[in-house]
Amino acid sequence: MAWLVVRLAISVSLFYTASAVFEDQVGKFDWRQQFIGKVRFALFDTHSQASKKLLVATDKNVFASLNSRTGDLFWRHVDKTGPEGHIDALLMYGQDAVVVAGNGRLLRSWETTVGGLKWETVLDTGSFQAAALVGVQDFVKYVAVLKKSAISLHDLSSGSQIWVENLPDSDTVQYQTIYSGGNGLVFVFGVVPNSHIVIVEYKIEDGEIMNKKSVEAAWMSSLESSCTVISSGILLCVDQITQSLYTLLLQSAEQTEMRQIHLQTLDLEVASGFQPVLTSTQPNPAQPPLSEFFLQLSPDHHILLQLKDGLIVPLRDFNPSYLAAFATSGERTVAAVMSPKNDTACSINLFSADTGRRHLDTTIIYHMDPNGGKPNRLYVHAFLKKDDSVGYRVMVQTEDLTLTFLQQPGRVVWMREEALADVVTMEMIDLPFTGTQAELEGEFGKKADGLLPMVLKRLSSQFILLQAWLAHLWKLFYDARKPRSSVKNEVNIDTLSRDEFNLQKMMVMVTASGKLFGIDSKSGTILWKQYLENIEPNSVFKLIVQRTTAHFPHPPQCTLLIKNKDTGLGNLYVFNPIFGKKSQISVPALPRPVLQTLLLPVIDQDYAKVLLLIDDQYKVTTFPSTKNILQQLQDTASSIFFYLVDSSQGKLSGFRLRKDLSTELIWEVVIPTEVQKIVAVKGKRANEHVHSQGRVMGDRSVLYKYLNPNLLAVITESTDTHHERSFVGIFLIDGVTGRIVHEAVQRKAKGPVHFVHSENWVVYVYWNSKFRRNEFSVLELFEGAELYNSTVFSSLDRPHPPQVLQQSYIFPAPISTLEATLTEKGITSRHLLVGLPSGNILSLPKMFLDPRRPEVVSEQSREENLIPYAPEMPIRDEWFINYNQTVSRVRGIHTAPSGLESTCLVVAYGLDIYQTRVFPSKQFDVLKDDYDYVLISSVLFGLFFATMISKRLAEVKLLNRAWR
Amino acid sequence: MAMRRVLSLILSVLSTVTLLWTQSGECNNGRRSGDAGDTDLSGFSVPLEHSFEVDDVPRFRLRGALQLKGGKENGVYLSQNQLSEKDRITLKDVAAADGLYRVRVPRVSLQVDRQTERPSEGYLTTFVRACALVESHLSDVITLHTDVSGYIIGISIVTIPGSCRGIEVEDEVDLEVFNTTISVVAPVTAPAPETAPFIERMEQEMEKKGKNPQEQKSFFAKYWMYIVPLVLFLMMSGAQDQSGGGAGGGAANGGGR
């Protein structure tokens, strides 16, 4: 009986926490964007004229097919992260795409229309060097893979290995490239740096070595970067130091050294310090390459050359030119060259490869984004038009990872912002008020200047409000007459304004490549972008909101702490998060590396919060540093504390600000690094509100929470990784006094540890190395039945240590990231958002992670609505907030409160970005979508009229009775 | 079970908070009076230093000696001197200027055998507001925290009461002798998921169910008297929804009569 009651209690509690979306809610307030990352290989499907496929392989180990008309993904395969899934080569022939992945570990063939795997072969170990398609008699049949010490040939249709041969002298010779011209031979080129080149010929049928020769080349250090094969088997190399081109006939027995052609004889010169680049083209793997090739002499100088009868002839000089690429359609090969036009635009022109003549009317104007980076890759898709002339489209990749697809005469067909595949940090900023709202707000901001002007001001602003309301009504009326489809809610940066419940916000995203984005949270539209040059990629960024939108007329202000690529020092980038514009405020120079930043609630006259930056000599720089601020800081200096973490020495230290903005060391905690190392330190979120000070117990007494805003959760991992002895340490340290509030050790546990620190609890996830499973543990801190000082919390005056309760649970899935929901006032119950490697995001009620869950149900625990303890945490499908919209490789979840207490905005980012809203306690402050307005109003009106009529009738009746 | 947990919690708290008082140089070793004699044999001593300066630049002086006892029980004993006349005046001055009273201990291991392995390097420091120390008449609680292997990783000091209310301490005698509670705290072992008791309880439930034949009745058989009215109620409320508009009209008609 008791058990049943327990089960009933569980099911009732579940009934309250279940929060799935209905089918018609899909996409209503959530969106997902899928990304691929920085493109390393891109191939257009030239198999048929009508094909829209564009195959790409990226540095994020993603292999995908894009629709070249829209830029959308046809399909996408996300491989393992790291070197295991690294895509080494991408080759395409016909309908098949051959991919070498994992440093030559796997050879895969994909069907390109639907992205199905045709076959997969595991290759022998050995580091990958090169791969090439091999054709015999005009028909491509094989794929050859060159490893450090072996070459193997595989059948293109089945993947079966035809033969594998060890390379001769592979311990001294570095084999780097491979070539086949369709004449039944495969050439492998190796180099002994600064000595000679080795060329080995293999017979395709059985892998027999037909010929092996070595050619003197004392100037050569690497084949890959300086050599290519042109024409019918001529190895062409370029050297910067001797300023020469070298040629070698591959199939001649007599030529034993390379023929040198001085660049001077061609009136050419390589720019100093530039490694010249040769680009040739082999339109069909079964036929030898063309005899034309590009030589890049400097970053903006290309030249098209031709080898004719053993002589090198310049066809056309492109000076200046940024990028050049070959493309083939049918029998015609063309070269596209991008040249600068003016400061903001480039022109791309098409030239015929064999003559260097310009094709008429083929110019594409590429407008460079003033807030973007320079173009660095050009991919050309050439096709034959109906009149047999060559048409083309280009895809340009820039430094800031923007893919732009252009067609003549410069129309941007689509654009992808691939920098968003690597979001590092983000913030959500409230949108500004509309002009009228701001007008009303501005009234309060100004200093009072007399009674009459204030009244007039109020009247005028209310008149403006009335006007706006009438305009709004008129617009509604006007829109209602128009057909529904034509009314579009275009998001525009100029019309951005806060909605009624502050559900629409600006997402400011900082990406690893150094590009900033402002994205509308409602639609996912990119409203502004800004590429920051000279930034060390993948370094730590810190985004700080110094002033929110609440201080009209002052614009909101965000500050980004970035690391300069050249100097390695910190730098502040101040911008307006709504418009993305760089602020004109003067920024303090940071001559020393910054260790810690601290945002103080101290504000200056402009309502910007003060940012303290602590450098490696413990000196403090303030931003902004006006006189007012410095005065305020001097007054409050003795109550400004900060902490530093040095995980290499296991040292946590606390500092106090002095009046002269120097600092003094006040506490020190040292966790010996021989035993354990600090892996993470987290404080609480500054914008977090806790509504209830305590928890009401079953007997109506109150258990007060220990709400220390200065508490730090420090997680350590043991250096001993043996599964019996490894442990995870949890330290709760007061950031002001350095007092260790709680210290616990999770035995037989291993990282990676994910944790959330909020309110009076810490939740962490670890790997139990003994039972080989993921486990959740929750720590809650309580002051007890009485509060020490109920008015204010001071770390300096809380002598009694808190009571710590802890409980652990088994979680039946691996975890990628962890975050807690956040709401405006903290009334709504909390949920934990768990990002799973499968791409799902689980909204787990905090109720399940409560160390007070009783093992035996009692009257009191039932009164408190505590769920009886069960060691295993349930995972329910309806808790997945992103239904089938999985977020690939989720790395972080950002939560932000909205204007509605019930609603929390969630953004999950990884390879994809997913935005949604969650309602941890359901939508208690919102009427349902299907709320029956007709019913309620008809009942109201009905009753109203009923009262009116019955009143009238009663009067008549009374009158009649009086007459009787 | 819950009772056992509470008990173990209390026990662990008790065992970690080892109370030792020192008064007028005469030691009063609360619960562990037996251990006091052994300290000279297996323990070792480290200095506890303090600093309180009007200019707030730390200059540490010896406050007392911590007798640490190695081994599992982590006994600790503090012998300390009285504050001199000069110190008392300085302390009061520092308190008046809202300065800090700092203490520090060297980084050592409680494991005696590890002592020789590595010489102590550096100190662990912490502080308390000097005024709080003065107003509490030098009653402080010092806690030494160790890590799993017995290294001291942190020290904390609080005074009871901890507040600074600006109360003038008249009696000089109140500031002569420290009334210190000192303890060593080792990390607690965090609980792992408790599967065994849960399974045990499940089995008990099953057994109970098996014994009681009445329990084996199906869910409906047992609770039909609750379910039927609930279903009826739900049906009624559902019907009301659809005829809601009509009911309103009906009321109007009824009123008319």
XYZ file of N, CA, C and O in Angstrom, chain A residues 729 808 813:
12
model
N 37.623 15.992 -6.025
C 37.478 16.789 -4.803
C 36.567 17.975 -5.020
O 36.575 18.586 -6.090
N 23.735 11.288 -3.974
C 24.212 10.982 -5.326
C 23.248 10.050 -6.036
O 22.507 9.307 -5.391
N 23.264 8.110 -18.775
C 23.715 8.600 -20.087
C 24.967 9.438 -19.878
O 25.139 10.034 -18.825
